[in-house]
Coordinates of C-alpha atoms in Angstrom, one line a residue:
M24 CA -27.4 11.6 -8.7
H25 CA -24.4 9.4 -9.0
E26 CA -21.4 9.1 -6.6
V27 CA -18.1 7.5 -7.6
H28 CA -17.2 5.6 -4.2
S29 CA -22.3 7.2 -5.9
G30 CA -25.3 9.4 -8.1
F31 CA -28.9 11.6 -9.4
R32 CA -30.8 12.5 -12.7
A33 CA -32.7 15.5 -14.0
A34 CA -32.2 17.4 -17.3
S35 CA -28.6 17.9 -16.4
G36 CA -26.4 15.7 -14.3
F37 CA -24.0 16.2 -11.5
I38 CA -21.4 13.9 -10.1
V39 CA -20.3 14.4 -6.6
K40 CA -16.6 13.6 -6.3
N41 CA -16.9 13.1 -2.6
T42 CA -13.8 13.7 -0.4
E43 CA -15.0 12.2 2.8
Y44 CA -14.4 8.6 2.4
Q45 CA -11.6 6.1 1.9
G46 CA -10.3 5.6 -1.6
D47 CA -10.6 8.9 -3.3
L48 CA -13.1 10.0 -5.8
T49 CA -17.4 10.2 -7.0
A50 CA -22.2 11.0 -6.2
Q51 CA -25.0 11.9 -10.1
I52 CA -29.1 15.0 -10.8
K53 CA -29.6 11.3 -11.8
M54 CA -26.9 11.7 -9.1
T55 CA -23.9 9.4 -8.9
D56 CA -20.9 9.3 -6.6
V57 CA -17.3 8.1 -7.0
A58 CA -15.7 7.4 -3.7
V59 CA -13.1 10.0 -2.7
D60 CA -11.1 10.7 0.3
K61 CA -11.4 12.3 3.7
N62 CA -7.8 11.1 4.2
V63 CA -6.2 14.4 3.9
P64 CA -3.1 15.7 5.8
A65 CA -4.1 17.3 9.1
G66 CA -2.6 20.7 9.5
S67 CA -0.8 20.9 6.2
L68 CA 0.1 24.2 4.6
P69 CA -2.2 25.7 1.9
S70 CA -2.5 23.3 -0.9
T71 CA -2.3 23.8 -4.7
E72 CA -5.2 21.3 -5.1
K73 CA -8.6 22.7 -6.0
E74 CA -9.7 24.1 -2.8
P75 CA -12.4 26.6 -1.7
D76 CA -11.6 30.3 -1.5
D77 CA -10.5 31.8 1.7
L78 CA -14.0 32.3 3.0
M79 CA -14.8 29.8 5.7
E80 CA -17.8 28.8 7.7
E81 CA -16.9 27.8 11.2
K82 CA -19.6 26.7 13.7
N83 CA -17.8 24.7 16.2
E84 CA -17.5 25.1 20.0
E85 CA -14.0 26.7 19.6
N86 CA -15.5 29.6 17.7
Q87 CA -18.2 30.1 20.2
T88 CA -15.6 30.2 22.9
E89 CA -13.7 32.8 20.9
A90 CA -16.9 34.8 20.5
A91 CA -17.5 34.8 24.2
A92 CA -14.0 35.9 24.9
E93 CA -13.7 38.4 22.1
G94 CA -14.2 41.4 24.4
E95 CA -11.9 40.2 27.1
G96 CA -8.4 41.4 27.7
A97 CA -5.5 39.0 27.1
A98 CA -1.8 38.9 27.5
S99 CA -0.1 40.9 24.8
D100 CA 2.0 37.9 23.6
V101 CA -1.1 36.0 22.3
Y102 CA -1.5 38.8 19.8
R103 CA 2.1 39.2 18.8
Y104 CA 1.5 37.7 15.4
I105 CA -0.4 40.9 14.3
K106 CA 2.8 43.0 14.8
G107 CA 5.3 43.7 12.1
D108 CA 4.7 43.7 8.3
L109 CA 3.3 40.2 8.0
F110 CA -0.2 39.9 6.5
T111 CA -3.1 38.7 8.6
S112 CA -6.7 39.7 7.9
E113 CA -7.4 39.6 11.7
I114 CA -6.3 43.2 11.9
F115 CA -9.1 44.2 9.5
K116 CA -11.9 42.5 11.4
V117 CA -15.4 43.6 12.2
E118 CA -18.4 42.2 14.0
I119 CA -21.8 42.4 12.3
Q120 CA -24.6 42.3 14.8
N121 CA -28.4 41.8 14.8
L122 CA -28.4 39.4 11.9
P123 CA -31.7 37.8 10.9
K124 CA -32.6 34.4 12.3
Y125 CA -31.8 31.2 10.4
I126 CA -29.4 32.7 7.9
G127 CA -26.5 30.6 6.7
F128 CA -22.9 31.3 5.7
N129 CA -23.8 31.4 2.0
D130 CA -26.7 33.8 2.7
L131 CA -24.4 36.2 4.4
K132 CA -21.7 35.9 1.7
K133 CA -24.3 36.6 -1.1
F134 CA -25.8 39.5 0.9
L135 CA -22.4 41.2 1.2
N136 CA -21.4 40.5 -2.4
K137 CA -24.7 41.9 -3.6
H138 CA -23.7 45.2 -2.0
G139 CA -20.2 45.3 -3.5
I140 CA -18.5 44.0 -0.3
N141 CA -15.8 41.3 -0.7
P142 CA -14.9 39.6 2.6
H143 CA -11.7 37.7 3.1
K144 CA -13.1 35.3 5.8
I145 CA -16.5 34.9 7.4
K146 CA -17.2 33.3 10.8
L147 CA -20.8 32.7 11.4
F148 CA -22.0 31.1 14.7
S149 CA -24.9 28.7 14.9
R150 CA -27.9 30.0 16.9
Q151 CA -26.2 33.4 17.2
M152 CA -27.2 36.7 15.6
F153 CA -23.7 38.0 14.9
A154 CA -20.8 37.1 12.7
F155 CA -17.1 38.1 12.4
V156 CA -15.9 39.2 9.0
T157 CA -12.3 40.0 8.0
F158 CA -11.0 41.9 5.0
K159 CA -7.8 42.1 3.0
N160 CA -7.0 45.7 3.9
Q161 CA -8.3 48.7 5.8
E162 CA -9.9 50.3 2.8
E163 CA -12.2 47.3 2.2
R164 CA -13.0 47.0 5.9
D165 CA -13.9 50.7 6.2
K166 CA -16.0 50.5 3.1
A167 CA -17.9 47.6 4.5
M168 CA -18.5 49.3 7.9
K169 CA -19.9 52.3 6.2
A170 CA -22.1 50.4 3.8
V171 CA -23.5 47.8 6.2
H172 CA -24.0 49.8 9.4
G173 CA -27.7 50.7 9.6
M174 CA -28.6 48.6 6.6
Q175 CA -31.9 46.6 6.8
W176 CA -32.0 42.9 6.0
K177 CA -35.2 40.9 6.5
S178 CA -36.6 43.4 8.9
K179 CA -33.4 43.5 10.9
V180 CA -31.3 46.7 11.2
L181 CA -27.7 45.7 11.1
S182 CA -24.9 47.2 13.2
V183 CA -21.2 46.9 12.7
R184 CA -18.3 47.5 15.0
L185 CA -14.5 46.8 15.0
A186 CA -13.5 43.4 16.5
K187 CA -10.4 42.3 18.2
P188 CA -8.0 39.9 16.5
K189 CA -8.2 36.2 17.4
A190 CA -5.6 35.1 20.0
D191 CA -2.8 32.9 18.7
P192 CA -4.1 29.3 19.5
I193 CA -0.8 27.9 20.6
L194 CA 0.0 30.8 22.9
K195 CA -3.6 31.0 24.2
K196 CA -3.5 27.3 25.1
R197 CA -0.1 27.6 26.8
K198 CA -1.3 30.6 28.8
Q199 CA -4.5 28.7 29.9
E200 CA -2.3 25.7 31.0
E201 CA -0.1 28.0 33.0
E202 CA -3.1 29.6 34.7
T203 CA -4.7 26.3 35.5
E204 CA -3.9 24.8 38.9
G205 CA -1.6 21.9 38.0
G206 CA -1.8 18.3 39.4
P207 CA 0.8 15.6 39.2
P208 CA 1.9 14.2 35.8
G209 CA -0.8 12.0 34.2
A210 CA -3.6 13.5 36.2
K211 CA -6.4 15.9 35.6
R212 CA -8.9 17.7 37.7
T213 CA -12.7 17.3 37.5
A214 CA -15.1 20.2 38.3
G215 CA -15.2 19.0 41.8
G216 CA -11.5 19.2 42.2
Q217 CA -11.0 15.4 42.4
E218 CA -8.0 14.1 40.5
V219 CA -8.7 11.4 37.9
E220 CA -6.0 9.5 36.1
E221 CA -6.0 10.1 32.4
D222 CA -6.4 7.2 30.1
E223 CA -3.2 5.8 28.6
E224 CA -2.4 7.7 25.5
E225 CA -2.9 5.8 22.2
P226 CA 0.2 4.8 20.1
L227 CA 1.2 7.5 17.6
D228 CA 0.3 5.4 14.6
I229 CA -3.3 5.2 15.9
Q230 CA -3.4 8.9 16.6
I231 CA -2.2 9.9 13.2
A232 CA -4.5 7.4 11.5
N233 CA -7.4 9.0 13.4
A234 CA -6.2 12.5 12.4
V235 CA -5.6 12.0 8.6
T236 CA -7.7 8.9 7.8
P237 CA -10.6 9.1 10.3
L238 CA -12.5 6.1 8.8
W239 CA -9.4 3.8 8.6
N240 CA -11.0 1.3 10.9
V241 CA -14.5 1.3 9.3
P242 CA -15.0 -1.5 6.7
Y243 CA -15.2 -0.1 3.2
E244 CA -18.7 -1.5 2.6
E245 CA -19.9 0.4 5.7
Q246 CA -18.2 3.6 4.4
L247 CA -20.2 3.2 1.2
K248 CA -23.4 2.9 3.1
R249 CA -22.7 5.9 5.2
K250 CA -21.9 7.9 2.1
E251 CA -25.2 6.8 0.4
K252 CA -27.1 8.1 3.5
E253 CA -25.2 11.4 3.3
V254 CA -25.9 11.9 -0.4
E255 CA -29.6 11.1 0.3
G256 CA -29.5 13.9 2.8
V257 CA -28.0 16.3 0.2
L258 CA -30.7 15.4 -2.3
L259 CA -33.5 15.9 0.2
K260 CA -32.1 19.4 1.1
L261 CA -31.7 20.2 -2.6
T262 CA -35.4 19.2 -3.2
R263 CA -36.5 21.6 -0.4
E264 CA -34.3 24.4 -1.6
I265 CA -35.6 24.1 -5.2
G266 CA -39.2 24.3 -3.9
N267 CA -38.4 27.3 -1.7
N268 CA -36.6 29.2 -4.4
N269 CA -38.7 28.4 -7.5
K270 CA -42.4 28.0 -6.9
A271 CA -43.0 27.4 -10.6
M272 CA -41.3 24.0 -10.2
L273 CA -43.5 22.7 -7.4
P274 CA -45.8 20.6 -9.7
W275 CA -42.7 19.0 -11.2
L276 CA -41.2 18.5 -7.8
F277 CA -44.4 16.8 -6.5
V278 CA -44.2 14.2 -9.3
Q279 CA -40.5 13.7 -8.8
K280 CA -40.8 13.2 -5.0
E281 CA -43.5 10.6 -5.6
K282 CA -41.3 8.7 -7.9
Y283 CA -38.0 9.0 -6.0
N284 CA -38.7 8.6 -2.3
K285 CA -39.1 12.3 -1.6
M286 CA -36.1 13.3 -3.7
C287 CA -36.0 15.4 -6.8
C288 CA -34.2 12.8 -8.8
P289 CA -33.0 9.2 -8.6
L290 CA -29.9 8.3 -6.7
E291 CA -27.7 5.8 -8.5
A292 CA -25.5 3.3 -6.9
I293 CA -22.1 4.4 -5.5
R294 CA -19.2 3.4 -7.7
P295 CA -16.4 2.3 -5.3
S296 CA -12.8 3.2 -5.8
P297 CA -10.8 0.3 -7.3
V298 CA -8.2 0.8 -4.6
Q299 CA -8.5 1.6 -0.9
T300 CA -4.8 1.8 0.2
E301 CA -1.8 3.7 -1.1
Y302 CA -4.0 5.5 -3.5
R303 CA -2.9 9.1 -3.1
N304 CA -0.7 10.4 -5.9
K305 CA -0.1 13.7 -4.1
C306 CA 0.6 14.4 -0.5
E307 CA 1.7 17.5 1.4
F308 CA 3.9 16.8 4.4
V309 CA 4.6 19.3 7.2
I310 CA 8.1 19.7 8.6
G311 CA 8.2 20.2 12.4
V312 CA 9.0 18.8 15.7
G313 CA 7.9 15.2 16.0
A314 CA 5.3 14.1 18.6
D315 CA 8.0 11.7 19.8
G316 CA 10.4 14.6 20.5
E317 CA 12.5 14.1 17.4
D318 CA 13.4 17.4 15.7
K319 CA 13.0 17.9 11.9
T320 CA 10.3 15.4 11.4
V321 CA 8.5 15.2 8.1
G322 CA 4.9 14.0 8.2
F323 CA 1.4 15.0 9.2
R324 CA 0.2 17.1 12.1
L325 CA -1.8 15.4 14.8
G326 CA -4.1 18.3 14.9
K327 CA -4.6 21.8 13.5
Y328 CA -2.7 24.9 14.6
K329 CA -5.9 26.6 15.6
G330 CA -6.5 23.6 17.9
G331 CA -3.2 24.3 19.7
S332 CA -1.1 21.5 18.2
C333 CA 2.0 21.5 16.0
A334 CA 3.2 18.0 16.7
V335 CA 4.2 16.0 13.6
V336 CA 4.1 12.2 13.1
S337 CA 5.8 10.3 10.3
P338 CA 3.5 8.9 7.5
S339 CA 5.3 5.5 7.6
E340 CA 2.3 3.6 9.1
T341 CA -0.5 5.4 7.2
T342 CA -2.5 3.4 4.7
H343 CA -3.3 6.1 2.1
V344 CA 0.3 7.2 1.3
S345 CA 2.2 5.3 -1.3
S346 CA 5.4 3.4 -0.5
E347 CA 7.2 5.6 -3.1
A348 CA 6.1 8.8 -1.3
K349 CA 7.1 7.3 2.1
R350 CA 10.6 6.5 0.7
V351 CA 11.1 10.1 -0.5
V352 CA 9.9 11.4 2.9
Q353 CA 12.4 9.2 4.8
E354 CA 15.3 10.1 2.6
F355 CA 14.5 13.9 2.7
Q356 CA 14.1 13.7 6.5
Q357 CA 17.6 12.2 6.7
F358 CA 18.9 15.0 4.6
I359 CA 17.4 18.0 6.5
R360 CA 18.7 16.5 9.8
T361 CA 22.3 16.9 8.4
T362 CA 21.7 20.6 7.7
P363 CA 22.2 23.5 10.2
Y364 CA 18.7 24.9 9.4
A365 CA 15.9 24.7 11.9
V366 CA 12.2 23.8 11.1
Y367 CA 9.9 26.7 10.6
S368 CA 7.8 27.6 13.6
P369 CA 4.3 29.0 12.9
E370 CA 4.3 30.3 16.5
T371 CA 7.5 32.5 16.3
Y372 CA 7.9 32.7 12.5
E373 CA 11.5 31.6 12.9
G374 CA 13.2 28.7 11.2
H375 CA 13.4 27.5 7.6
W376 CA 12.1 24.0 6.6
R377 CA 8.3 24.2 6.0
Q378 CA 6.8 21.6 3.8
L379 CA 7.5 18.7 1.4
T380 CA 5.0 17.9 -1.4
V381 CA 5.4 14.6 -3.1
R382 CA 3.7 13.6 -6.4
T383 CA 3.9 10.1 -7.8
S384 CA 2.5 8.3 -10.8
R385 CA 1.7 4.7 -11.8
I386 CA 4.6 4.7 -14.2
K387 CA 7.1 5.1 -11.3
Q388 CA 7.9 8.8 -11.7
T389 CA 8.2 10.9 -8.5
M390 CA 8.3 14.6 -8.0
A391 CA 9.3 16.4 -4.8
I392 CA 8.7 20.1 -4.0
V393 CA 10.6 21.5 -1.1
F394 CA 9.2 24.6 0.7
F395 CA 11.8 26.6 2.5
N396 CA 11.6 30.0 4.3
P397 CA 14.9 31.8 3.4
Q398 CA 14.6 34.3 6.3
K399 CA 17.8 36.4 6.0
L400 CA 20.0 33.8 4.3
Q401 CA 22.2 35.1 1.6
K402 CA 21.8 34.1 -2.1
E403 CA 25.0 32.1 -1.9
E404 CA 23.8 30.1 1.1
L405 CA 20.6 29.2 -0.7
E406 CA 22.4 28.2 -3.9
E407 CA 24.7 26.0 -1.8
L408 CA 21.7 24.4 -0.1
K409 CA 20.2 23.6 -3.5
R410 CA 23.5 22.1 -4.7
N411 CA 23.6 19.9 -1.6
L412 CA 20.0 18.8 -2.3
R413 CA 20.8 18.0 -5.9
Q414 CA 23.9 16.0 -4.9
Y415 CA 22.1 14.1 -2.2
F416 CA 19.3 12.9 -4.5
T417 CA 21.5 12.2 -7.6
E418 CA 24.7 10.9 -6.1
G419 CA 24.2 10.5 -2.3
E420 CA 22.0 8.3 -0.1
G421 CA 18.8 9.9 -1.5
K422 CA 19.5 8.4 -4.9
E423 CA 17.7 5.2 -3.8
S424 CA 14.5 7.2 -3.3
G425 CA 13.5 6.9 -7.0
L426 CA 13.1 10.7 -7.3
T427 CA 12.8 11.8 -10.9
S428 CA 12.0 15.5 -10.4
L429 CA 13.0 18.0 -7.7
Y430 CA 11.9 21.6 -7.1
F431 CA 12.7 24.2 -4.5
V432 CA 10.2 26.9 -3.4
R433 CA 11.2 30.0 -1.3
M434 CA 8.2 30.4 1.0
G435 CA 8.5 33.5 3.1
Q436 CA 5.8 35.1 5.3
R437 CA 2.9 36.6 3.5
T438 CA 2.9 40.4 3.4
S439 CA -0.4 40.7 1.4
A440 CA -3.6 38.7 0.9
G441 CA -2.5 37.3 -2.5
T442 CA -2.8 33.6 -2.9
E443 CA -1.0 33.2 -6.2
D444 CA 1.3 30.1 -6.7
L445 CA 4.9 30.6 -5.6
P446 CA 7.6 30.2 -8.2
C447 CA 9.2 26.8 -8.3
E448 CA 12.9 26.6 -8.9
H449 CA 13.9 23.4 -10.8
V450 CA 16.8 21.7 -9.0
T451 CA 17.3 18.4 -10.8
G452 CA 15.7 15.7 -12.9
E453 CA 12.8 16.1 -15.3
E454 CA 10.7 19.2 -15.2
C455 CA 7.4 17.2 -15.1
I456 CA 6.2 13.8 -14.2
H457 CA 3.8 11.8 -16.4
E458 CA 0.8 9.6 -15.8
E459 CA -1.3 7.2 -17.8
L460 CA -5.1 7.3 -17.5
L461 CA -7.7 5.5 -19.6
G462 CA -4.9 4.6 -22.1
L463 CA -3.9 8.3 -22.5
K464 CA -0.7 10.1 -21.4
F465 CA -0.7 13.2 -19.2
R466 CA 2.1 15.6 -18.2
I467 CA 1.9 17.0 -14.6
S468 CA 3.7 20.1 -13.5
P469 CA 4.3 21.2 -9.9
H470 CA 1.3 23.5 -9.6
S471 CA -1.1 21.6 -12.0
F472 CA -4.2 19.9 -10.6
F473 CA -4.6 16.2 -11.2
Q474 CA -7.1 13.9 -9.4
T475 CA -5.3 12.4 -6.4
N476 CA -6.5 8.8 -6.9
T477 CA -5.8 7.8 -10.5
P478 CA -7.7 4.5 -10.6
A479 CA -10.8 6.2 -9.1
A480 CA -10.4 9.1 -11.6
E481 CA -10.8 6.6 -14.4
V482 CA -14.1 5.5 -12.8
L483 CA -15.1 9.1 -12.5
Y484 CA -14.3 10.1 -16.1
S485 CA -16.0 7.0 -17.4
A486 CA -19.1 8.0 -15.6
V487 CA -18.8 11.5 -17.0
G488 CA -18.5 10.0 -20.5
E489 CA -21.7 7.9 -20.0
W490 CA -23.7 10.9 -18.8
A491 CA -22.6 13.3 -21.4
Q492 CA -24.2 11.2 -24.2
L493 CA -21.8 12.4 -26.8
D494 CA -21.6 11.8 -30.6
Q495 CA -19.3 12.9 -33.4
D496 CA -21.3 16.2 -33.8
S497 CA -20.9 17.2 -30.1
T498 CA -18.8 20.1 -28.9
V499 CA -17.6 19.7 -25.3
L500 CA -16.9 22.7 -23.0
D501 CA -14.5 21.5 -20.3
V502 CA -14.8 24.2 -17.6
C503 CA -12.1 24.3 -14.9
C504 CA -10.3 21.7 -16.9
G505 CA -7.0 21.5 -15.1
T506 CA -4.5 19.5 -17.2
G507 CA -7.3 18.7 -19.6
T508 CA -7.9 15.2 -18.4
I509 CA -11.7 15.1 -18.8
G510 CA -11.8 16.8 -22.2
I511 CA -8.9 14.8 -23.6
S512 CA -10.5 11.5 -22.4
L513 CA -13.6 12.4 -24.4
A514 CA -12.0 14.1 -27.5
K515 CA -12.0 11.0 -29.8
R516 CA -15.8 10.7 -29.4
V517 CA -16.7 14.3 -30.3
K518 CA -16.2 17.0 -32.9
K519 CA -14.4 19.5 -30.7
V520 CA -13.3 20.1 -27.1
I521 CA -12.8 23.6 -25.6
G522 CA -11.1 23.7 -22.2
I523 CA -11.0 26.7 -19.8
E524 CA -8.6 26.8 -16.8
L525 CA -7.3 29.6 -14.5
C526 CA -3.8 28.1 -13.9
Q527 CA -1.4 29.0 -16.7
E528 CA 0.9 26.1 -15.9
A529 CA -2.0 23.6 -16.1
V530 CA -3.1 25.1 -19.5
Q531 CA 0.5 24.5 -20.8
D532 CA 0.3 20.9 -19.6
A533 CA -3.2 20.5 -21.2
K534 CA -1.9 21.7 -24.6
A535 CA 1.1 19.4 -24.3
N536 CA -1.2 16.5 -23.3
A537 CA -3.4 17.0 -26.3
E538 CA -0.4 17.0 -28.6
A539 CA 1.2 13.9 -26.9
N540 CA -2.1 12.0 -27.5
G541 CA -2.3 13.1 -31.2
L542 CA -5.4 15.2 -30.7
T543 CA -6.1 18.1 -33.1
N544 CA -9.7 18.9 -32.1
V545 CA -8.8 20.3 -28.7
E546 CA -8.1 23.9 -27.6
F547 CA -7.5 25.5 -24.2
H548 CA -8.1 29.0 -22.9
C549 CA -6.4 30.5 -19.8
G550 CA -8.4 32.7 -17.5
K551 CA -11.2 32.9 -14.9
A552 CA -14.2 30.8 -16.0
E553 CA -16.6 33.8 -15.4
D554 CA -14.5 35.9 -17.8
V555 CA -13.8 33.4 -20.5
L556 CA -16.9 31.2 -20.7
P557 CA -19.4 33.8 -21.9
T558 CA -17.1 34.8 -24.8
V559 CA -16.5 31.1 -25.7
L560 CA -20.2 30.2 -25.6
N561 CA -21.0 33.1 -27.9
A562 CA -18.3 32.0 -30.4
V563 CA -19.5 28.3 -30.5
V564 CA -21.7 27.7 -33.6
S565 CA -22.4 24.0 -32.9
P566 CA -26.1 23.3 -32.2
N567 CA -25.0 20.3 -30.0
V568 CA -23.0 21.6 -27.0
T569 CA -22.4 19.8 -23.8
A570 CA -20.7 21.5 -20.8
I571 CA -18.8 19.6 -18.2
V572 CA -17.8 21.6 -15.2
D573 CA -15.4 20.5 -12.4
P574 CA -15.0 23.6 -10.2
P575 CA -13.1 24.1 -6.9
R576 CA -15.0 23.2 -3.7
A577 CA -16.6 26.7 -3.5
G578 CA -18.4 26.0 -6.8
L579 CA -18.9 28.1 -9.9
H580 CA -19.1 31.9 -10.0
S581 CA -22.6 33.2 -10.5
K582 CA -21.6 34.7 -13.8
V583 CA -20.7 31.2 -15.1
I584 CA -24.1 29.9 -14.0
L585 CA -25.8 32.8 -15.8
A586 CA -23.8 32.3 -19.0
I587 CA -24.8 28.6 -19.0
R588 CA -28.4 29.4 -18.4
R589 CA -28.4 31.9 -21.3
A590 CA -26.8 29.4 -23.8
E591 CA -29.8 28.1 -25.7
H592 CA -27.6 25.7 -27.8
L593 CA -26.3 24.1 -24.6
K594 CA -28.0 20.7 -24.6
R595 CA -26.5 19.0 -21.5
L596 CA -24.6 19.9 -18.4
V597 CA -22.6 17.5 -16.2
Y598 CA -21.5 19.0 -12.9
V599 CA -18.6 17.2 -11.1
A600 CA -18.8 18.4 -7.5
C601 CA -16.0 18.0 -4.9
N602 CA -18.5 18.7 -2.2
A603 CA -22.3 18.7 -3.0
K604 CA -23.1 20.7 0.2
A605 CA -20.6 23.5 -0.7
A606 CA -21.9 23.6 -4.3
M607 CA -25.6 23.7 -3.2
N608 CA -26.0 27.3 -4.3
N609 CA -25.0 26.4 -7.8
F610 CA -27.6 23.7 -8.0
I611 CA -30.4 26.0 -7.0
E612 CA -29.2 28.9 -9.1

């Protein structure tokens, strides 16, 4: 295994593009790891990066508190978010009881999927024999209740009942504070009723560093050592899971464990990121009330909404955000403070300004995407706002920000469970920005995925190229290809590259990127990998096929795994994993 920040080897390889450490990108079976990034915005809005689906595993104390309080009454205002026409899966929520011991999130998800049930979210509590499951609509919820109630699973007979929605975290916290007997400012009460002075609050720049870059004060070499230990743990678990799920492999596992310190394959050295500061080329900034009391502040949240916090702190002192992005944030903040429009409140659903996404490149091009809730504003008012934005960044004070592309997104409240990308309205400048990577040129559109640390991506793609062991007779399948970066970086070494990607905008970028780099042996297909890959595999006549997969954090669909296993002419597989733990099911399938 190899990760780039590390790595492990078997018949196929996987690279863990780890997102928990400073720098950004990757661990290879041979496992290697390129160092990636836990330095992500706290409390940002849903991202257009490759992210896991909406199913979540939550095992923290907060959830256990929620579980204990689920049947208790509460003031009606903490549930006001479920009223009206806005979508929330909390109103289609059930509790599944009497679950078997020791099952995990993925076990429950697979069990439900096996019986034709598609949950929206899953909350499974450690050491508890129940789980909360939400659905996208009443029909799916009722179908699940009818199917699962009375069903037997591992000698346990399951029962299902309706569950109350989760209380609004902010309102719940406020209510608890109001009900708690207050002491003088700066004091808190212990269980014995004795007042104890609170510690002096840390400066905001330290608080935000802890929130968005939690390893900021850990030396990079120590981060790499921690990561290596973590990847070793992943490999040890993978070894156990392979043995538990495939007894026929036990003799092979026995030999491997003897050779590789109880692991199923060797772990290669971590490949560090070339840069550890100002490395993110894409950041998503929340717009809200500042922790310092300043209204219309653009930055990162100190905590998550579900933790009861909406306070925003400027990114000016953060180490992972580029100076170009900080400049755009500052100029944009100045602009919105001159407008009559309030920041959007996730508590009341009122207000307008929601988010600012900034994308930058090493060739000094910068894109900004403004997310705005139009509420009941008229079309003329929105058009005037866009004209003012254009004027500010092309002729006004914002001209000094260096912005080369500006988009506007109308982001209202969700009224359904759909997660499709919102339309981007081009305001001014170029329609795309461009980046150079491994001597190649790439076009990046607003919704397109591109690795967030370009120098580390070069390390990652170089590792992929080494592992793939390609020649002029090779055909490469680039699955979940995004803007085509991996396939295009390998195209000159091989006979043909075939890319598969869900996002239409990214596919258009990929085709433009192949043309811009003078490549004629590359083609791209748009669609779900599980729908497109089987057809593509059947059409490939080359006896020398290598698949490179770089899926979202949730991993590959089981149909993709099955298609890969059935492809007899597939000689090699390289799996680039954002999170090896989340992709564990793929590795054992």
